[in-house]
Amino acid sequence: MADLFSEAWMQAYMTEWNKEPELAEALAKINFNSTIAYGFPDQDKPTGILVVQAGKAVSAGPYNNEPLNWDLRATADNWQKWMEKGIGMAGLGMAYMGGKLKFKTGDYTAMIKDPRMAGPFIKSFNVMGKVKA
């Protein structure tokens, strides 16, 4: 598998994102536009970035100081666990409250209270698990 959040990994993630109707189509219904970064808590900057317009991922690759709507951080072990097993709503709450999933940018509380966003957010972890080398 390509390194987690590398350019190749992010490109594959973009492809999988756009194939998943519970993600791309659900977010298109609410005209979701966002720049989402992914990375690790011990780094100053995120590693990878996904740009979403009207629910569809339109670009992906390494982070290059773009302004962010979301910056999600977790250890490689936690990312891997969530990709393999999914996370679910309860697991997401526990990961956030326990500091295992950090939102350096973005409003977790607003997102989780909106089922139109929370469901696709949960689904994004399952989609990450579909990324293959």
CSV table of C-alpha atoms in Angstrom, one decimal:
chain,number,residue,atom,x,y,z
A,1,MET,CA,0.0,0.0,0.0
A,2,ALA,CA,1.2,3.5,-0.7
A,3,ASP,CA,2.2,5.5,2.4
A,4,LEU,CA,-0.8,6.8,4.3
A,5,PHE,CA,-1.8,10.3,3.0
A,6,SER,CA,1.0,10.3,0.3
A,7,GLU,CA,0.1,11.7,-3.1
A,8,ALA,CA,-0.6,8.3,-4.5
A,9,TRP,CA,-2.7,7.3,-1.5
A,10,MET,CA,-4.7,10.6,-1.6
A,11,GLN,CA,-5.3,10.1,-5.4
A,12,ALA,CA,-6.7,6.6,-4.7
A,13,TYR,CA,-8.8,7.9,-1.9
A,14,MET,CA,-10.3,10.6,-4.2
A,15,THR,CA,-11.3,7.8,-6.6
A,16,GLU,CA,-12.9,5.8,-3.9
A,17,TRP,CA,-14.6,8.8,-2.4
A,18,ASN,CA,-16.3,9.6,-5.8
A,19,LYS,CA,-17.4,6.0,-6.2
A,20,GLU,CA,-19.3,5.9,-2.9
A,21,PRO,CA,-22.9,7.2,-3.2
A,22,GLU,CA,-23.3,7.5,0.6
A,23,LEU,CA,-20.4,10.0,0.5
A,24,ALA,CA,-20.2,11.9,-2.7
A,25,GLU,CA,-23.9,11.9,-3.6
A,26,ALA,CA,-25.1,12.5,0.0
A,27,LEU,CA,-22.7,15.5,0.2
A,28,ALA,CA,-23.8,16.8,-3.2
A,29,LYS,CA,-27.4,17.1,-1.9
A,30,ILE,CA,-26.2,19.7,0.6
A,31,ASN,CA,-23.8,21.3,-1.8
A,32,PHE,CA,-20.9,20.4,0.5
A,33,ASN,CA,-17.6,22.3,-0.4
A,34,SER,CA,-14.6,21.8,1.7
A,35,THR,CA,-10.8,21.5,1.8
A,36,ILE,CA,-10.0,18.6,4.1
A,37,ALA,CA,-6.5,17.8,5.4
A,38,TYR,CA,-5.3,14.6,7.0
A,39,GLY,CA,-2.2,14.0,9.0
A,40,PHE,CA,-0.6,13.0,12.3
A,41,PRO,CA,-0.6,14.8,15.6
A,42,ASP,CA,3.2,15.0,15.9
A,43,GLN,CA,3.6,17.0,12.7
A,44,ASP,CA,3.3,20.8,12.3
A,45,LYS,CA,1.4,20.5,9.0
A,46,PRO,CA,-1.0,17.9,7.7
A,47,THR,CA,0.3,15.4,5.1
A,48,GLY,CA,-2.5,15.0,2.5
A,49,ILE,CA,-5.4,17.1,1.3
A,50,LEU,CA,-8.7,16.4,-0.4
A,51,VAL,CA,-10.7,19.2,-2.1
A,52,VAL,CA,-14.4,18.6,-2.3
A,53,GLN,CA,-16.8,20.6,-4.5
A,54,ALA,CA,-20.6,19.9,-4.4
A,55,GLY,CA,-19.8,16.6,-2.7
A,56,LYS,CA,-17.3,15.3,-5.3
A,57,ALA,CA,-13.6,15.1,-4.6
A,58,VAL,CA,-12.0,17.2,-7.4
A,59,SER,CA,-8.3,17.1,-6.3
A,60,ALA,CA,-6.1,15.3,-3.9
A,61,GLY,CA,-2.4,15.2,-3.0
A,62,PRO,CA,0.2,16.6,-0.6
A,63,TYR,CA,-0.7,19.6,1.6
A,64,ASN,CA,0.8,22.8,0.2
A,65,ASN,CA,-0.3,25.4,2.7
A,66,GLU,CA,-3.8,25.7,1.3
A,67,PRO,CA,-6.5,27.3,3.6
A,68,LEU,CA,-8.4,24.5,5.3
A,69,ASN,CA,-11.9,23.9,6.4
A,70,TRP,CA,-10.9,20.7,8.2
A,71,ASP,CA,-7.6,19.4,9.5
A,72,LEU,CA,-7.9,15.9,11.0
A,73,ARG,CA,-5.1,14.3,13.0
A,74,ALA,CA,-4.6,10.9,14.5
A,75,THR,CA,-1.8,8.4,14.9
A,76,ALA,CA,-1.0,6.0,12.1
A,77,ASP,CA,-2.2,3.1,14.3
A,78,ASN,CA,-5.6,4.8,14.9
A,79,TRP,CA,-6.1,5.7,11.3
A,80,GLN,CA,-5.3,2.1,10.4
A,81,LYS,CA,-7.7,0.7,13.0
A,82,TRP,CA,-10.5,3.0,11.8
A,83,MET,CA,-9.9,2.1,8.1
A,84,GLU,CA,-10.0,-1.6,8.9
A,85,LYS,CA,-12.9,-1.7,11.3
A,86,GLY,CA,-14.8,1.5,10.6
A,87,ILE,CA,-15.5,3.9,13.4
A,88,GLY,CA,-19.3,4.4,13.9
A,89,MET,CA,-21.0,7.2,15.7
A,90,ALA,CA,-20.2,6.0,19.2
A,91,GLY,CA,-16.6,5.2,18.3
A,92,LEU,CA,-16.2,8.7,16.7
A,93,GLY,CA,-17.4,10.4,19.9
A,94,MET,CA,-15.0,8.3,22.0
A,95,ALA,CA,-12.1,9.0,19.6
A,96,TYR,CA,-12.8,12.7,19.7
A,97,MET,CA,-13.4,13.0,23.5
A,98,GLY,CA,-10.4,10.8,24.2
A,99,GLY,CA,-8.1,12.9,22.0
A,100,LYS,CA,-7.4,10.1,19.5
A,101,LEU,CA,-9.0,12.1,16.7
A,102,LYS,CA,-8.1,15.7,16.7
A,103,PHE,CA,-9.7,18.5,14.7
A,104,LYS,CA,-7.0,21.1,14.4
A,105,THR,CA,-9.4,23.0,12.1
A,106,GLY,CA,-13.1,22.4,11.7
A,107,ASP,CA,-16.1,22.4,14.1
A,108,TYR,CA,-16.6,18.8,15.3
A,109,THR,CA,-19.7,19.7,17.3
A,110,ALA,CA,-21.5,21.4,14.4
A,111,MET,CA,-20.6,18.5,12.1
A,112,ILE,CA,-21.8,15.8,14.4
A,113,LYS,CA,-25.1,17.5,15.1
A,114,ASP,CA,-25.9,17.6,11.4
A,115,PRO,CA,-26.9,14.1,10.2
A,116,ARG,CA,-26.4,15.2,6.6
A,117,MET,CA,-22.7,15.7,7.4
A,118,ALA,CA,-22.2,13.2,10.2
A,119,GLY,CA,-23.2,10.1,8.2
A,120,PRO,CA,-20.9,10.9,5.3
A,121,PHE,CA,-18.1,11.7,7.7
A,122,ILE,CA,-18.4,8.3,9.3
A,123,LYS,CA,-18.6,6.7,5.8
A,124,SER,CA,-15.3,8.5,4.8
A,125,PHE,CA,-13.4,6.1,7.2
A,126,ASN,CA,-14.9,3.1,5.5
A,127,VAL,CA,-13.9,4.5,2.1
A,128,MET,CA,-10.3,5.1,3.4
A,129,GLY,CA,-10.2,1.3,4.0
A,130,LYS,CA,-10.9,0.7,0.3
A,131,VAL,CA,-7.7,2.4,-0.8
A,132,LYS,CA,-5.3,-0.2,-2.2
A,133,ALA,CA,-1.8,0.1,-3.6
